[in-house]
Amino acid sequence: MKAIIWNEWILLRRNPWFIGLIIVLILIVGLTSYFGVAETKKLIAMEAEASAEIRSQWDNQEAGNPHNAAHYGTYLFKPSSALTGFDEGVNGVVGKTLYLEGHRQNEIQYSEASQSLQISRFGKLRPALLLQLIIPLLLIFLVFASIRTERESDRVRILLVQGGDFRQILFGKIIAYWLLSVLFLLVTLSLQLILQSEKLTTEVILRTCLIGVGYAAFYWIISSCTAYLTANLRQAGTALSLMLACWIVWGVFLPKISGTLGEQLYQLPTRQAFADGMRADRASSLDGHNPEEEKLAALKDSVLRKYQVETVEELPINFDGLLMQADEEVGNVVWDKHFGDLNKVLRKQKTFTQVSSIPNPLQSLQSLSMGLSGTDYFHHADFMLKAEQYRRQFIKSLNEKHAYGGSKTGDWEWAADQEFYRSLEDFSYSAIPLNQVFNILWTDVMILFGWVIGGFLLINSSKFRI
Amino acid sequence: MNLFNYLKWEWINFIRSPYKIIAVVLFLIAAGFSIYNGYALRNKQLDTISKVKAIYKKQLDEAKAYLKANKKGPEDSPWIDVQTPYWAMYSSAQHLTKAPSPMMVFAVGQAEQFGFYKRINAWSTAYDGDLAAEISNPERIALGALDFTFVVLFLLPILLIVLCFTVGGYEQDKQVSKLIKIQLGVQSPWIFGRIISIGIYVSGFLIALILISALFSGVIAEAGNSLFQFSAIILLYTWIWLLGIIGLIHLQMGQTAQAMTLTLIWVIFAMVIPGAVHQAASLIYPNNLMVEFLDAKREDTEDIYDTDFPIVRNRVIQNYPELKETKLATVPDSVFAQNLKSSIYRTEIAYHMKEVSEKIENSFGEKNSFITSSYWFNPIIGIQNYLFGLAETDYIAYQNYRKKIQSANLEICKTIILDEWNEVKVDLEKFTVYEKLLEK
Amino acid sequence: MISLNSVSKQFNNHLALDNFSLEIPEGEIFALLGPNGAGKTTTINLLLGFLSTDSGTVSVAGIEPFKNPAEARKIIGYIPENVNLYPQLTGLENLKYFTQLASSTYSDEDLRHFLSTCGLQKSAMDRPLGTYSKGMRQKVGIAIAYAKKAKILLMDEPASGLDPLASKELSDLIRKLAKMGTTVLMASHDLFRVKETADRIGIIHQGKLLKSLKAAEVTANDLEEIYLGTIV
């Protein structure tokens, strides 16, 4: 087998066209890595600058009523993950700016995709695009050409008579080209790490390594399927046509079809219906006949009892702050329900696309790649949830200041000093830890693993036929 | 051999090639699915718009009822007075929608990136949260819509490659091309004849597909002219690919090399060049975080409020000289009621927001100029965006919608302030005028 | 050494071999002469272990090739009609690679010796195979079998497309190998080359061995007459 692998490399090395192609591809891979990382760095710098500006506006606001500050609110800018430069995932379409304020949860806005004419249908020329679509195409051509020439020149019979085993010959060729594709992978991933060495963490290195394993598995699948078809189909052209068809169906057709089908099977509400649902629940929560309203009355009673006074005006604290917080908590429950429902539908859609990728390992790889790069829907939803948690804490601090800061009920002119606003903690985001990422991506991992085993079995079952 | 004979032989060749038939069937499925997607999205948007309008109508009717009953508004909201221009305008449920064009059936374009309905008041901007895009699966959106434009611009070339890569290539592989040359004298007319035949079949197939779906979805009746242009461009695009294929076949490379080269050309034009332009555009003009807008909304607004009233009043009068003709034009500043002062400040803020939004749109325009300047080497995206333009589902269509929103906001502010300065008390008649304010 | 006993082989509805029997003793050069589709290549594929029989038995040196291909192939050398080895590799490198596959390790000197024994000029050994003539490629192919010390050499139309000189050199080489004890089965439809090379000639038609002649006992003209008389 070593001789077969070595021989394939000698043959490739002596083909000037091939050497030229490899150099061009490595250059492209290198440049895309560089540009991807450069854009990510630029974005990270912009996010930091914007966050600092918003924070400085917050810190420098004049002394004022905490409830006004809750309406003034703050903005968060969704941080770009370190591997966004490798695989942008959903980041180009989900927006980056989120307004946090009292009483309501806003949607993240101003996506890059909404700021210009459509530029491409397959996304930016990022390493992920090259490694998911272009390198497999090259692999298909190379493995096909190698096995086809052995067959068409009748060299395969000499190889077999010389003692070569047909399966060994196939495995040898697959490994030779698979290793070549792994070279591209190594160049790309190493560049990802080198170009942002200043921000490397163990988590990022681990994620990068796992991305490498996922792509290497996919290259094995592509190589073994091409080798199997080329070796077993009488018409070599049919094998190539079939593999190219697979490439198009896997890379272009099925992902779009399954994504759209998933949305049609598990329908999301329209924005209007979602807002109406929230509004209706919120309104019913504040209805006088509603238990929530009773809760507010109960709150008032318990506070009055606690401070042993008859009216809220007599309270040493500002009851308005407590009311605001109670209202906030009612709103939070409503949001949790609706956002939870939305999340359930999106999870069902994701599960559907994951399961529908059983016949399409490329889709599993795409999901795995986005997930490990921290740019898939789950990472986005995680950011939204953590931002909401922060909003709740942020507004709670303001409401508590309103309640216990020293003002009396009904005193809307009371002002908290700058010191207080400056003391509120800033938002800091850490992405889903890697072990949790696997809870989401295990389906993709299993599908890829199944295909890798399938590839082994296919080649193992191959027999030379005249 | 005449064209009729070429057509006959190509048909026989096609019906005896199972993989070519499978390719056409797959294309047909993709095309059908994509047209259904466009049709479903358009209907969903129309349905949403009608529901939203029904809500607005309800709010409008409530306000009219108060006016009819000579009431100021709901009893539990004593601050509302629908007889004043500000609250009347607010209660008249001003809104702007961007109805999907009938051509959305064929070109979904960027429609899923943008909101398409918005209630507008004196504080509205084109970047408000209620103008966000519809809730959708971001992973699906990132993959892009499967619309008919995608099927034609990206999948049709692959179908053409499948149908044409054997032409000349098979003969080259089987060493019968010499025989063909001897029989014909020269090979070129034979290649042209065969490819033109395939082109005629494909063109007929596409026209049939477009016409049938346009007939069922009502596009012919509603947007015949756009449909004609759309079809003409698609046919032109098809024939450009066919010409390229003819050129490549003349290189006599054999089937496999022909298939590989054509696929590589497709990869370069469909994936690599658009992807590279996309990356370059994002690097030069990264995702705008809209800090300028946020600053305008918070800091600049605060600054305007901090500015002395006479200065703001003069600025507003400068921008709207009509105010000089109003009853309160000559009233001293000190006499102005607080609500009238608020209107002045609000109008100035609206004017400023319009300026800022123009600035932001201009900065987006720079990115778009960069993109459009790449069309000469990024032709597929150029054609795609032209088709989206025809279907009014491109960025420009939604940018125009945003501009309308910003202008509408200013119009609302201007109307309020003019009526306030003329001391108008809103009645049903005046309310009807408000109701129709944005119709023009 | 080579034995086919009442072998029949059918592909779809076509009977490629019909109760075909053949015995070739050690060191003999046997030529299977027949028109296209007569069953020559099928016979070779059966001996190479690529095909199984529908009925009858096949053995090489007592080994059944289909049941035990690895063992059988250890002693077989095979030369196809076109020896399309790797054009990017030199003759020497091709030989090295193919001998490595046969688990043999030779020094470059030994390999050059093999090539030289098989008639390849020294100056050609380090040139890419892509620059070789067909005859030169055939010589490298035979050198592969020679280096393997193959006891049996199966050749499928080996002289097809060779010029007269190259064809003569090939005949001489085959005879040289036979003298060293190699049993040769060559399939051909070249009457003259068969007559010049083989010890025994079998005329095969529609899967049946119709005649078996000693090459020394017939002239080329006789052979043509017998051949045409047999297959028409």
Short mmCIF file of N, CA and C in Angstrom, two decimals, chain A residues 3-4 7-8 10-11 14-15 150 152-164 173 464 466, chain C residues 45 48 50-51 73 76-78 80 82 84-89 93 97-102 144 148:
data_model
loop_
_atom_site.label_atom_id
_atom_site.label_comp_id
_atom_site.label_asym_id
_atom_site.label_seq_id
_atom_site.Cartn_x
_atom_site.Cartn_y
_atom_site.Cartn_z
N ALA A 3 3.73 1.59 -1.33
CA ALA A 3 4.25 1.78 -2.69
C ALA A 3 3.20 2.45 -3.57
N ILE A 4 1.94 2.07 -3.39
CA ILE A 4 0.87 2.65 -4.21
C ILE A 4 0.70 4.14 -3.90
N ASN A 7 3.70 6.04 -5.14
CA ASN A 7 3.67 6.11 -6.60
C ASN A 7 2.69 7.19 -7.08
N GLU A 8 1.51 7.27 -6.42
CA GLU A 8 0.53 8.29 -6.81
C GLU A 8 1.12 9.68 -6.66
N ILE A 10 4.30 10.48 -6.72
CA ILE A 10 5.33 10.73 -7.75
C ILE A 10 4.65 11.15 -9.05
N LEU A 11 3.56 10.44 -9.39
CA LEU A 11 2.85 10.75 -10.63
C LEU A 11 2.32 12.18 -10.60
N ARG A 14 5.03 14.86 -10.96
CA ARG A 14 5.60 15.03 -12.30
C ARG A 14 4.62 15.66 -13.28
N ASN A 15 3.44 16.01 -12.80
CA ASN A 15 2.47 16.64 -13.68
C ASN A 15 2.49 18.15 -13.43
N GLU A 150 -6.20 3.72 -14.75
CA GLU A 150 -5.75 2.36 -14.45
C GLU A 150 -6.61 1.34 -15.19
N GLU A 152 -8.77 1.99 -17.86
CA GLU A 152 -8.83 2.15 -19.31
C GLU A 152 -7.52 1.72 -19.98
N SER A 153 -6.41 1.87 -19.27
CA SER A 153 -5.13 1.47 -19.88
C SER A 153 -4.87 -0.02 -19.65
N ASP A 154 -5.76 -0.67 -18.93
CA ASP A 154 -5.63 -2.09 -18.60
C ASP A 154 -4.44 -2.35 -17.68
N ARG A 155 -3.93 -1.23 -17.08
CA ARG A 155 -2.80 -1.37 -16.17
C ARG A 155 -3.22 -2.12 -14.91
N VAL A 156 -4.52 -2.00 -14.61
CA VAL A 156 -5.00 -2.60 -13.36
C VAL A 156 -4.76 -4.11 -13.37
N ARG A 157 -4.87 -4.73 -14.56
CA ARG A 157 -4.66 -6.19 -14.60
C ARG A 157 -3.20 -6.53 -14.33
N ILE A 158 -2.31 -5.70 -14.86
CA ILE A 158 -0.89 -5.94 -14.58
C ILE A 158 -0.64 -5.78 -13.09
N LEU A 159 -1.24 -4.72 -12.51
CA LEU A 159 -1.07 -4.48 -11.08
C LEU A 159 -1.54 -5.68 -10.27
N LEU A 160 -2.70 -6.22 -10.68
CA LEU A 160 -3.25 -7.36 -9.95
C LEU A 160 -2.39 -8.60 -10.13
N VAL A 161 -1.93 -8.82 -11.37
CA VAL A 161 -1.10 -10.00 -11.63
C VAL A 161 0.21 -9.88 -10.87
N GLN A 162 0.66 -8.64 -10.71
CA GLN A 162 1.91 -8.44 -9.97
C GLN A 162 1.73 -8.68 -8.46
N GLY A 163 0.53 -8.95 -8.05
CA GLY A 163 0.31 -9.27 -6.64
C GLY A 163 -0.46 -8.20 -5.90
N GLY A 164 -0.79 -7.12 -6.60
CA GLY A 164 -1.58 -6.09 -5.93
C GLY A 164 -2.99 -6.59 -5.68
N LYS A 173 -4.89 4.46 -3.37
CA LYS A 173 -5.18 5.68 -4.14
C LYS A 173 -6.01 6.65 -3.30
N PHE A 464 -12.57 -6.58 -8.49
CA PHE A 464 -12.23 -6.24 -9.87
C PHE A 464 -13.12 -7.02 -10.81
N ILE A 466 -14.14 -7.62 -14.94
CA ILE A 466 -13.64 -7.41 -16.30
C ILE A 466 -14.53 -6.39 -17.01
N ASN C 45 -8.38 -14.38 -19.17
CA ASN C 45 -8.99 -13.87 -17.93
C ASN C 45 -9.30 -14.99 -16.95
N LEU C 48 -6.07 -15.83 -15.39
CA LEU C 48 -5.63 -14.78 -14.46
C LEU C 48 -6.46 -14.76 -13.18
N PHE C 50 -9.58 -13.69 -13.03
CA PHE C 50 -10.54 -12.58 -13.04
C PHE C 50 -11.96 -13.07 -13.30
N LEU C 51 -12.06 -14.27 -13.86
CA LEU C 51 -13.38 -14.82 -14.16
C LEU C 51 -13.47 -16.22 -13.58
N ARG C 73 -1.32 -15.87 -9.01
CA ARG C 73 -0.68 -14.70 -9.63
C ARG C 73 0.79 -14.56 -9.25
N ILE C 76 2.44 -15.97 -12.25
CA ILE C 76 1.99 -15.55 -13.59
C ILE C 76 2.53 -14.16 -13.93
N GLY C 77 2.91 -14.01 -15.19
CA GLY C 77 3.20 -12.69 -15.72
C GLY C 77 2.15 -12.40 -16.79
N TYR C 78 1.82 -11.10 -16.95
CA TYR C 78 0.75 -10.78 -17.92
C TYR C 78 1.17 -9.59 -18.77
N PRO C 80 -0.56 -7.23 -21.61
CA PRO C 80 -1.75 -6.91 -22.41
C PRO C 80 -1.36 -6.44 -23.81
N ASN C 82 -1.73 -3.52 -25.11
CA ASN C 82 -0.99 -2.27 -24.97
C ASN C 82 -0.44 -2.19 -23.55
N ASN C 84 0.32 -0.13 -21.18
CA ASN C 84 0.22 1.28 -20.80
C ASN C 84 0.64 1.45 -19.35
N LEU C 85 1.93 1.41 -19.13
CA LEU C 85 2.40 1.65 -17.76
C LEU C 85 2.35 3.16 -17.51
N TYR C 86 2.93 3.59 -16.41
CA TYR C 86 2.80 5.02 -16.06
C TYR C 86 3.70 5.88 -16.95
N PRO C 87 3.08 6.74 -17.76
CA PRO C 87 3.90 7.51 -18.72
C PRO C 87 4.82 8.52 -18.04
N GLN C 88 4.47 8.94 -16.83
CA GLN C 88 5.31 9.95 -16.16
C GLN C 88 6.56 9.32 -15.54
N LEU C 89 6.50 7.99 -15.31
CA LEU C 89 7.65 7.32 -14.69
C LEU C 89 8.59 6.82 -15.78
N GLU C 93 11.78 3.16 -13.30
CA GLU C 93 10.87 3.40 -12.17
C GLU C 93 9.61 2.53 -12.27
N TYR C 97 8.50 -0.06 -9.43
CA TYR C 97 7.19 0.00 -8.78
C TYR C 97 6.48 -1.34 -8.88
N PHE C 98 6.48 -1.92 -10.08
CA PHE C 98 5.73 -3.17 -10.26
C PHE C 98 6.40 -4.35 -9.55
N THR C 99 7.72 -4.30 -9.44
CA THR C 99 8.37 -5.39 -8.69
C THR C 99 8.11 -5.22 -7.19
N GLN C 100 8.01 -3.97 -6.75
CA GLN C 100 7.67 -3.74 -5.33
C GLN C 100 6.29 -4.29 -5.01
N LEU C 101 5.37 -4.12 -5.98
CA LEU C 101 4.02 -4.65 -5.76
C LEU C 101 4.07 -6.17 -5.60
N ALA C 102 5.01 -6.79 -6.31
CA ALA C 102 5.15 -8.25 -6.23
C ALA C 102 6.03 -8.65 -5.04
N ILE C 144 8.96 -6.87 -16.44
CA ILE C 144 8.22 -6.98 -15.16
C ILE C 144 7.99 -8.45 -14.85
N LYS C 148 9.86 -10.87 -12.01
CA LYS C 148 9.01 -11.58 -11.06
C LYS C 148 9.32 -13.07 -11.06
#
